[in-house]
Short mmCIF file of C-alpha atoms and ligand atoms in Angstrom, two decimals:
data_model
loop_
_atom_site.label_atom_id
_atom_site.label_comp_id
_atom_site.label_asym_id
_atom_site.label_seq_id
_atom_site.Cartn_x
_atom_site.Cartn_y
_atom_site.Cartn_z
CA MET A 116 10.17 -0.71 -2.23
CA ASN A 117 9.02 -4.29 -3.13
CA LEU A 118 6.16 -5.80 -1.29
CA SER A 119 6.03 -9.73 -0.72
CA ASP A 120 3.44 -11.68 -2.67
CA GLU A 121 1.55 -12.09 0.66
CA GLN A 122 1.67 -8.30 1.32
CA GLU A 123 0.36 -7.42 -2.21
CA ALA A 124 -2.26 -10.01 -1.79
CA ILE A 125 -3.66 -8.68 1.24
CA ARG A 126 -3.32 -4.98 -0.15
CA ASP A 127 -5.33 -6.02 -3.19
CA VAL A 128 -8.12 -7.59 -1.20
CA VAL A 129 -8.40 -4.70 1.10
CA ARG A 130 -8.33 -2.21 -1.86
CA GLU A 131 -11.20 -4.15 -3.37
CA PHE A 132 -13.21 -4.05 -0.17
CA ALA A 133 -12.61 -0.36 0.26
CA VAL A 134 -13.72 0.39 -3.23
CA GLU A 135 -16.78 -2.05 -3.35
CA GLU A 136 -17.91 -2.01 0.25
CA ILE A 137 -16.76 1.01 2.21
CA ARG A 138 -16.71 3.92 -0.27
CA PRO A 139 -20.48 3.53 -1.36
CA THR A 140 -21.43 3.89 2.28
CA ALA A 141 -19.30 6.99 3.04
CA ALA A 142 -21.49 9.73 1.74
CA GLU A 143 -24.47 8.61 3.83
CA ALA A 144 -22.32 7.53 6.96
CA ASP A 145 -20.91 10.98 6.94
CA SER A 146 -24.14 12.96 6.60
CA ASP A 147 -25.74 10.69 9.06
CA GLN A 148 -22.73 10.73 11.53
CA THR A 149 -23.40 6.94 11.72
CA PHE A 150 -20.71 4.29 11.84
CA PRO A 151 -21.46 1.87 8.88
CA GLU A 152 -21.55 -1.44 11.19
CA ASP A 153 -21.90 -3.72 8.25
CA VAL A 154 -18.53 -2.42 6.94
CA TRP A 155 -17.26 -3.31 10.27
CA ASP A 156 -18.50 -6.82 10.10
CA GLY A 157 -16.84 -7.05 6.67
CA LEU A 158 -13.67 -6.08 8.10
CA ALA A 159 -13.92 -8.64 10.87
CA ASP A 160 -14.80 -11.29 8.19
CA LEU A 161 -11.29 -10.41 6.57
CA ASP A 162 -9.95 -11.02 9.98
CA LEU A 163 -8.55 -7.24 10.14
CA THR A 164 -10.14 -6.68 13.44
CA GLY A 165 -7.34 -9.16 14.75
CA MET A 166 -4.50 -8.03 12.57
CA THR A 167 -2.43 -7.00 15.53
CA VAL A 168 -2.95 -10.02 17.69
CA PRO A 169 -1.04 -13.11 17.88
CA GLU A 170 -2.20 -16.29 16.17
CA ALA A 171 -2.62 -18.16 19.38
CA TYR A 172 -5.77 -15.78 20.20
CA GLY A 173 -7.13 -16.14 16.64
CA GLY A 174 -5.50 -13.13 15.13
CA LEU A 175 -3.62 -12.40 11.84
CA ASP A 176 -0.38 -11.11 13.58
CA VAL A 177 0.59 -9.16 10.42
CA ASP A 178 4.03 -7.31 10.14
CA ARG A 179 3.95 -3.56 10.35
CA LEU A 180 4.34 -3.00 6.66
CA THR A 181 1.32 -5.21 6.17
CA TYR A 182 -0.37 -3.21 9.00
CA SER A 183 0.50 -0.01 7.11
CA LEU A 184 -0.80 -1.27 3.69
CA VAL A 185 -4.22 -2.16 5.41
CA ASN A 186 -4.51 1.36 6.80
CA GLU A 187 -3.73 2.98 3.66
CA GLU A 188 -6.38 0.89 1.83
CA VAL A 189 -9.00 0.97 4.25
CA ALA A 190 -8.49 4.93 4.55
CA TYR A 191 -8.67 5.02 0.59
CA GLY A 192 -12.36 3.98 1.34
CA MET A 193 -13.12 6.26 4.42
CA LEU A 194 -11.08 7.68 6.98
CA SER A 195 -13.76 7.35 9.70
CA VAL A 196 -13.62 3.44 9.12
CA ALA A 197 -9.74 3.39 9.24
CA THR A 198 -9.66 5.41 12.32
CA ALA A 199 -12.19 3.17 14.09
CA LEU A 200 -10.20 0.09 13.05
CA SER A 201 -6.81 1.67 14.05
CA VAL A 202 -8.18 2.59 17.56
CA HIS A 203 -9.63 -0.96 17.85
CA CYS A 204 -6.12 -2.39 16.94
CA LEU A 205 -4.37 -0.09 19.59
CA ALA A 206 -6.63 -1.58 22.23
CA THR A 207 -5.78 -5.15 21.11
CA SER A 208 -2.09 -4.32 20.68
CA CYS A 209 -2.02 -3.29 24.10
CA ILE A 210 -3.66 -6.35 25.67
CA ALA A 211 -1.73 -8.47 23.32
CA GLU A 212 1.65 -6.80 24.20
CA PHE A 213 1.34 -5.82 28.05
CA GLY A 214 -1.52 -8.42 29.08
CA ASP A 215 -0.63 -11.86 30.78
CA ASP A 216 -2.06 -15.17 29.45
CA ASP A 217 -5.15 -14.96 31.31
CA GLN A 218 -5.92 -11.36 30.25
CA ARG A 219 -5.26 -12.23 26.56
CA GLU A 220 -7.46 -15.26 26.83
CA ARG A 221 -10.08 -13.43 28.46
CA TRP A 222 -10.44 -10.23 26.01
CA LEU A 223 -8.50 -11.01 22.53
CA PRO A 224 -10.49 -13.72 20.91
CA GLU A 225 -13.86 -11.87 20.99
CA MET A 226 -12.06 -8.80 19.92
CA VAL A 227 -10.62 -10.65 17.11
CA ASP A 228 -13.98 -11.55 15.87
CA GLY A 229 -14.73 -7.74 15.86
CA ARG A 230 -16.96 -7.62 18.99
CA PRO A 231 -16.71 -6.20 21.45
CA VAL A 232 -14.86 -3.09 19.82
CA GLY A 233 -11.93 -1.56 21.48
CA ALA A 234 -11.23 1.99 22.58
CA PHE A 235 -8.00 3.72 23.87
CA ALA A 236 -8.36 6.16 26.41
CA LEU A 237 -5.40 8.42 27.09
CA SER A 238 -6.44 12.10 26.19
CA GLU A 239 -8.39 14.12 28.91
CA PRO A 240 -10.11 17.69 28.73
CA GLN A 241 -6.95 19.12 30.29
CA ALA A 242 -4.32 16.69 29.07
CA GLY A 243 -3.88 16.21 25.35
CA SER A 244 -0.30 16.64 24.02
CA ASN A 245 0.96 16.18 27.39
CA PRO A 246 -0.72 13.15 28.73
CA ALA A 247 1.49 13.07 31.96
CA GLU A 248 -0.90 15.91 33.19
CA MET A 249 -3.79 13.62 33.27
CA THR A 250 -5.89 13.44 36.41
CA THR A 251 -7.98 10.39 36.15
CA GLU A 252 -7.24 8.33 39.17
CA ALA A 253 -7.01 4.60 40.02
CA ARG A 254 -7.08 3.94 43.63
CA ARG A 255 -6.08 0.59 45.03
CA GLU A 256 -8.69 -0.96 47.46
CA GLY A 257 -8.06 -4.39 48.28
CA ASP A 258 -8.46 -6.51 45.18
CA GLU A 259 -9.92 -3.80 43.25
CA TYR A 260 -9.12 -0.47 41.76
CA VAL A 261 -11.70 2.37 41.99
CA LEU A 262 -11.51 4.56 38.98
CA ASN A 263 -12.47 8.36 38.91
CA GLY A 264 -11.88 11.00 36.27
CA LYS A 265 -13.03 11.92 32.69
CA LYS A 266 -11.18 10.97 29.51
CA GLN A 267 -11.97 13.14 26.29
CA TRP A 268 -12.04 12.42 22.46
CA ILE A 269 -12.45 8.84 22.70
CA THR A 270 -12.96 7.31 19.35
CA ASN A 271 -15.37 4.34 19.55
CA GLY A 272 -16.33 5.92 22.85
CA GLN A 273 -20.14 4.74 22.05
CA ARG A 274 -19.30 1.49 20.04
CA ALA A 275 -16.78 0.08 22.32
CA GLY A 276 -17.22 -2.67 24.78
CA VAL A 277 -13.72 -2.66 26.13
CA VAL A 278 -11.76 0.33 27.04
CA VAL A 279 -7.98 0.49 27.40
CA LEU A 280 -7.55 3.14 30.15
CA PHE A 281 -4.63 5.01 31.37
CA ALA A 282 -4.89 6.42 34.92
CA LYS A 283 -2.75 7.45 37.80
CA THR A 284 -2.64 5.48 40.89
CA ASP A 285 -1.44 8.67 42.64
CA ARG A 286 -2.91 11.91 41.21
CA ASP A 287 0.07 13.98 42.22
CA ASP A 288 2.67 11.72 40.54
CA PRO A 289 3.01 12.01 36.82
CA ARG A 290 5.17 8.86 37.05
CA SER A 291 2.09 6.81 38.35
CA VAL A 292 0.35 6.36 35.06
CA THR A 293 -0.78 2.62 34.75
CA GLN A 294 -2.70 0.96 32.18
CA PHE A 295 -6.06 -0.96 32.63
CA VAL A 296 -8.60 -2.72 30.71
CA VAL A 297 -12.11 -1.74 31.55
CA PRO A 298 -15.32 -3.14 30.44
CA LYS A 299 -17.81 -0.60 28.96
CA ASP A 300 -20.60 -1.84 31.03
CA ALA A 301 -18.78 -1.49 34.27
CA ASP A 302 -21.01 0.27 36.83
CA GLY A 303 -20.33 3.95 37.19
CA LEU A 304 -18.85 4.21 33.50
CA GLU A 305 -20.83 6.67 31.58
CA VAL A 306 -20.47 7.80 28.04
CA GLY A 307 -20.52 11.41 27.48
CA LYS A 308 -21.41 13.94 24.73
CA LYS A 309 -20.77 12.67 21.08
CA GLU A 310 -18.86 15.41 19.47
CA ASP A 311 -20.28 17.32 16.51
CA LYS A 312 -17.14 17.45 14.43
CA LEU A 313 -15.75 19.11 11.12
CA GLY A 314 -14.86 15.69 9.58
CA LEU A 315 -14.49 12.17 10.59
CA ARG A 316 -18.20 12.38 11.08
CA ALA A 317 -18.84 8.76 10.87
CA SER A 318 -16.69 7.91 13.52
CA ASP A 319 -17.94 8.32 17.14
CA THR A 320 -15.86 10.52 19.41
CA THR A 321 -17.16 10.91 22.86
CA SER A 322 -16.02 11.61 26.37
CA LEU A 323 -16.00 8.65 29.05
CA VAL A 324 -16.90 9.37 32.60
CA PHE A 325 -15.64 7.38 35.50
CA ASP A 326 -17.59 7.84 38.69
CA ASP A 327 -16.36 5.29 41.42
CA VAL A 328 -15.96 2.31 38.89
CA ARG A 329 -14.68 -0.73 40.45
CA ILE A 330 -12.54 -3.08 38.40
CA PRO A 331 -10.70 -6.29 39.73
CA ALA A 332 -6.92 -5.62 40.24
CA ALA A 333 -6.59 -8.27 37.66
CA ASN A 334 -7.61 -5.75 35.11
CA ARG A 335 -4.34 -3.97 35.47
CA LEU A 336 -2.31 -4.33 32.31
CA THR A 337 0.94 -2.75 33.35
CA GLU A 338 2.79 -2.54 36.62
CA GLU A 339 1.87 0.68 38.34
CA GLY A 340 3.93 3.35 36.80
CA LYS A 341 4.64 1.64 33.57
CA GLY A 342 1.54 3.05 31.87
CA LEU A 343 2.94 6.07 30.12
CA SER A 344 5.95 4.45 28.53
CA ALA A 345 3.51 1.70 27.42
CA ALA A 346 1.35 4.19 25.79
CA LEU A 347 3.99 6.16 23.86
CA HIS A 348 5.50 2.72 22.71
CA ILE A 349 1.95 1.54 21.32
CA LEU A 350 1.50 5.02 19.86
CA ASN A 351 4.89 4.87 17.74
CA GLY A 352 3.06 2.08 15.68
CA GLY A 353 -0.14 3.91 15.67
CA ARG A 354 1.56 6.93 13.99
CA ILE A 355 2.96 4.80 11.31
CA GLY A 356 -0.84 3.63 10.86
CA ILE A 357 -2.04 7.30 10.94
CA ALA A 358 0.74 8.18 8.29
CA SER A 359 -0.44 5.36 6.17
CA GLN A 360 -4.22 6.49 6.46
CA SER A 361 -3.08 9.90 5.36
CA VAL A 362 -1.39 8.44 2.42
CA GLY A 363 -4.65 6.48 1.63
CA LEU A 364 -6.79 9.68 1.87
CA ALA A 365 -4.55 11.67 -0.33
CA GLN A 366 -4.63 8.85 -2.89
CA SER A 367 -8.18 8.93 -2.95
CA ALA A 368 -8.27 12.93 -3.18
CA LEU A 369 -5.54 12.65 -6.21
CA ASP A 370 -7.66 10.00 -7.99
CA GLU A 371 -10.89 12.11 -7.87
CA ALA A 372 -8.64 15.12 -8.98
CA VAL A 373 -7.29 13.37 -11.89
CA GLU A 374 -10.66 11.83 -13.06
CA TYR A 375 -12.36 15.19 -12.74
CA ALA A 376 -9.38 17.01 -14.62
CA GLY A 377 -10.00 14.73 -17.47
CA GLU A 378 -13.65 15.27 -17.77
CA ARG A 379 -14.22 18.92 -16.93
CA GLU A 380 -13.83 21.34 -19.89
CA GLN A 381 -13.15 25.06 -20.03
CA PHE A 382 -11.78 27.29 -22.65
CA GLY A 383 -12.49 24.46 -25.09
CA GLN A 384 -10.51 21.71 -23.55
CA PRO A 385 -10.21 19.47 -20.54
CA ILE A 386 -8.83 21.37 -17.67
CA ALA A 387 -6.10 18.52 -17.38
CA GLU A 388 -4.73 20.16 -20.66
CA ILE A 389 -4.04 23.49 -18.71
CA GLN A 390 -0.52 23.70 -17.39
CA THR A 391 -1.54 25.14 -14.04
CA ILE A 392 -3.70 21.93 -13.47
CA ARG A 393 -0.95 19.77 -14.63
CA HIS A 394 1.49 21.11 -12.15
CA LYS A 395 -0.83 20.82 -9.23
CA ILE A 396 -1.40 17.13 -10.09
CA ALA A 397 2.42 16.81 -10.34
CA ASP A 398 3.03 18.35 -6.95
CA MET A 399 0.14 16.36 -5.39
CA ARG A 400 1.69 12.93 -6.82
CA THR A 401 5.25 13.80 -5.94
CA ARG A 402 4.27 14.74 -2.21
CA LEU A 403 2.07 11.72 -1.93
CA GLY A 404 4.79 9.49 -3.12
CA ALA A 405 7.32 10.96 -0.56
CA ALA A 406 4.83 10.29 2.00
CA ARG A 407 4.16 6.69 1.02
CA LEU A 408 7.88 6.07 1.25
CA LEU A 409 8.13 7.77 4.61
CA ALA A 410 5.38 5.71 6.03
CA ARG A 411 6.70 2.44 4.47
CA ASP A 412 10.29 3.25 5.53
CA ALA A 413 9.03 3.63 9.15
CA ALA A 414 6.90 0.40 8.97
CA ARG A 415 10.01 -1.61 7.73
CA LYS A 416 12.19 -0.25 10.42
CA ASP A 417 9.74 -1.44 12.86
CA ASP A 418 9.63 -4.90 11.22
CA ARG A 419 13.53 -4.99 11.39
CA GLY A 420 13.23 -4.12 15.35
CA GLU A 421 14.89 -0.80 14.90
CA ASP A 422 13.98 2.15 17.16
CA VAL A 423 11.00 3.92 15.21
CA GLU A 424 10.42 6.88 17.07
CA LEU A 425 12.15 9.47 14.64
CA ALA A 426 10.77 7.56 11.46
CA ALA A 427 7.13 7.25 12.89
CA SER A 428 7.24 10.96 13.71
CA MET A 429 8.57 12.09 10.27
CA ALA A 430 6.07 9.69 8.60
CA LYS A 431 3.03 11.16 10.53
CA TYR A 432 4.05 14.63 10.27
CA PHE A 433 4.93 14.70 6.55
CA ALA A 434 2.02 12.42 5.52
CA SER A 435 -0.72 14.23 7.40
CA GLU A 436 0.16 17.50 6.28
CA THR A 437 0.42 16.13 2.60
CA ALA A 438 -3.12 14.64 3.11
CA VAL A 439 -4.40 18.06 3.99
CA ASP A 440 -2.42 20.00 1.00
CA VAL A 441 -3.70 17.23 -1.57
CA ALA A 442 -7.19 17.19 -0.43
CA ASN A 443 -7.08 21.05 -0.60
CA GLU A 444 -5.82 21.10 -4.10
CA ALA A 445 -8.25 18.30 -5.01
CA VAL A 446 -11.22 20.67 -4.03
CA GLN A 447 -9.60 23.43 -5.86
CA ILE A 448 -9.31 21.34 -9.09
CA HIS A 449 -13.09 20.79 -8.77
CA GLY A 450 -13.76 24.42 -8.57
CA GLY A 451 -17.36 25.32 -7.09
CA TYR A 452 -18.49 21.70 -7.39
CA GLY A 453 -15.66 20.75 -5.04
CA TYR A 454 -17.12 22.67 -2.42
CA THR A 455 -20.50 20.83 -2.46
CA THR A 456 -21.33 17.27 -1.06
CA ASP A 457 -22.01 16.09 -4.36
CA PHE A 458 -18.38 15.28 -4.82
CA ASP A 459 -16.21 13.12 -2.41
CA VAL A 460 -13.41 15.76 -2.42
CA GLU A 461 -15.55 17.94 0.04
CA ARG A 462 -15.61 15.19 2.54
CA LEU A 463 -11.93 14.18 2.04
CA TYR A 464 -10.95 17.91 2.73
CA ARG A 465 -12.81 18.00 5.88
CA ASP A 466 -11.59 14.46 7.04
CA SER A 467 -8.13 15.32 6.13
CA LYS A 468 -7.64 17.68 8.83
CA ILE A 469 -7.76 15.56 11.76
CA THR A 470 -4.68 13.62 10.86
CA THR A 471 -2.44 16.57 11.73
CA ILE A 472 -4.09 16.58 15.17
CA TYR A 473 -4.55 13.05 16.75
CA GLU A 474 -2.16 10.64 17.93
CA GLY A 475 0.22 13.70 18.38
CA THR A 476 -0.27 16.96 16.78
CA SER A 477 2.23 18.06 13.83
CA GLU A 478 3.66 20.38 16.54
CA ILE A 479 4.40 17.65 18.83
CA GLN A 480 5.85 15.28 15.95
CA LYS A 481 8.36 18.30 15.09
CA LYS A 482 9.36 18.39 18.66
CA VAL A 483 10.03 14.61 18.74
CA ILE A 484 11.72 14.92 15.25
CA ALA A 485 13.96 17.76 16.67
CA ARG A 486 14.68 16.02 19.81
CA ASN A 487 16.06 13.02 17.81
CA VAL A 488 18.22 15.27 15.67
CA LEU A 489 19.29 17.96 18.27
CA GLY A 490 19.14 15.79 21.51
C1 FAD B 297 -11.58 13.20 16.35
C2 FAD B 297 -10.55 12.91 17.42
C3 FAD B 297 -10.36 11.64 17.81
C4 FAD B 297 -9.51 11.34 18.85
N1 FAD B 297 -9.23 9.91 19.23
C5 FAD B 297 -8.47 9.68 20.69
C6 FAD B 297 -8.62 8.52 21.14
O1 FAD B 297 -9.28 7.60 20.66
N2 FAD B 297 -7.94 8.29 22.36
C7 FAD B 297 -7.27 9.23 22.90
O2 FAD B 297 -6.81 9.14 23.96
N3 FAD B 297 -7.30 10.64 22.37
C8 FAD B 297 -7.98 10.82 21.27
N4 FAD B 297 -7.89 12.14 20.60
C9 FAD B 297 -7.17 13.11 21.25
C10 FAD B 297 -6.07 13.73 20.51
O3 FAD B 297 -5.06 12.92 20.47
C11 FAD B 297 -5.59 15.17 21.00
O4 FAD B 297 -6.82 16.21 20.71
C12 FAD B 297 -4.32 15.52 20.57
O5 FAD B 297 -3.24 14.73 21.23
C13 FAD B 297 -4.18 17.04 21.00
O6 FAD B 297 -4.53 17.37 22.36
P1 FAD B 297 -5.50 18.73 22.79
O7 FAD B 297 -6.65 18.54 21.94
O8 FAD B 297 -5.74 18.52 23.93
O9 FAD B 297 -4.50 19.93 22.11
P2 FAD B 297 -3.60 20.68 23.02
O10 FAD B 297 -2.49 19.64 23.72
O11 FAD B 297 -4.04 21.46 23.97
O12 FAD B 297 -2.75 21.47 21.89
C14 FAD B 297 -3.20 22.65 21.45
C15 FAD B 297 -2.17 23.38 20.49
O13 FAD B 297 -1.10 23.51 21.40
C16 FAD B 297 0.01 23.00 20.39
N5 FAD B 297 0.86 22.39 21.42
C17 FAD B 297 0.79 21.80 22.73
N6 FAD B 297 1.85 21.55 23.30
C18 FAD B 297 2.77 21.84 22.34
C19 FAD B 297 4.36 22.01 22.54
N7 FAD B 297 4.85 21.38 23.76
N8 FAD B 297 4.89 22.51 21.45
C20 FAD B 297 4.47 23.00 20.63
N9 FAD B 297 3.08 23.17 20.15
C21 FAD B 297 2.29 22.48 21.31
C22 FAD B 297 -0.60 21.66 19.78
O14 FAD B 297 0.30 21.37 18.79
C23 FAD B 297 -1.78 22.38 19.32
O15 FAD B 297 -1.72 23.05 18.20
C24 FAD B 297 -8.84 12.27 19.47
C25 FAD B 297 -8.75 13.61 18.95
C26 FAD B 297 -9.79 13.90 18.08
C27 FAD B 297 -10.10 15.35 17.66
#
C-alpha cells in the first residue's frame, strides 16, 4: 500500500526520532519506572502532541493513516512513550471533536504544545470491559457539576494536567454517561496509587479519586447521556493506534532477533543458518506484515469516512496478539540472553502483553468482530 510523499516524510522523521532519542532512554526509563520527559518535549517539538488537533488550534490535524504511522514508529522506540502519546491524543481528540469553540480555545492550544498532558478516564475498578457499569457520578448543582467516584488504570494519571472524564449524571441509569473535561488541580481530585506493572513501566498508570470535585457546567463536553457513544467512537480510532503500536513493537522485536541470529554462533555456524530459526523469522515476518496491512487498512477506511468498527477491532486483535507472539519468539531466538535485561527483547516481551488488554481486550475485540459478522 503506497504512502504519500508527506506520509513517508513524517514516518521517516519519527523513525529517526525513535531510534536516536527514544530507544536510548528506554532501558533506564523502564528500570526506574520514570517517564522520559525530555522525549515528551521532543515529541512536542515535532508537533506530534497536537497531531489530532485542527490547525485552527495549532495542531497538525493528520489523517488516520499518518496517525497510524506515527504510532508505529514511536512504539518502535518504546511502547510506554507511544501509549502516553496516544492517550494524550485521545484526550485532545475528545475536546476537538466534542467540545465547542470556547472549550477548544481554552484547552487545545496548550495541549498541542505538550503541556498540560491529557488523560482519558473511562475505566473503573468494577467497570473495565463494560464501561456502562461505571458508578462515578456527576451531579448537577446550579452552574456546576459535583463529581464523586474512582477511575482506575489511568495512563498519564500522574503526569496529566487535563482529564477527559466519563461519569453518569444518574448513577442508576447506564444511558446517562456524560463526558467532561476536568483540570487535574481541581479541589478534591486525588491521584491514587501508581501501579507496579509487568511492562509499560515508564508509563504511569494510576487511579484518580474524585471527592466532591466541583467543575463549571461549561466543562461538560457532550450533552448528558451522549458520553458513552462518544467514548466508543473515539476508541475506534484509538484501536487503530494500538494496532499500529503493536506493529511497531513487533518490528522492533523482529529486528533484534534478526541481528542476534546473524551474530550468535552454535554448532559452528550462526544460528541464522539453522532452518528452525529461519522458519521462526519467516513466521514472525509474515504475521507482522499481515498485522501492518490490517492496521493500515483500518486507517485508510477511517480516512475514507467508512465505518471502521470491524476493521479497527480486527486490526487491534490481530496486531496485538502478533506483538505478543513475535516478542515471545524474539526472546526464544536470544536463548538465555533474551531472558535478561541486557537485551531489549526482554522488555519488548513484557511490554507486548498490555496491547492485548487495554482499549478493549482481545476477547472484547472478538465479540465486536463476531457481532459485525453474525449480527
Ligand atoms: C497499563 C494500563 C493502562 C490503561 N490505561 C487506561 C486509560 O488511560 N484509561 C482508561 O479508561 N482505561 C485504561 N486501562 C483500562 C483497560 O482498558 C482495561 O483494563 C480493559 O478494558 C479491561 O478491563 P478490566 O481490566 O476491568 O478487565 P475485565 O473487564 O474485568 O475483564 C477480565 C477478563 O474477562 C474478559 N471479559 C470480560 N467481559 C467479557 C465478555 N463480555 N466476553 C468475553 N470476555 C470478557 C476480559 O477479556 C478479560 O480477559 C488501562 C489498563 C492498563 C492495564
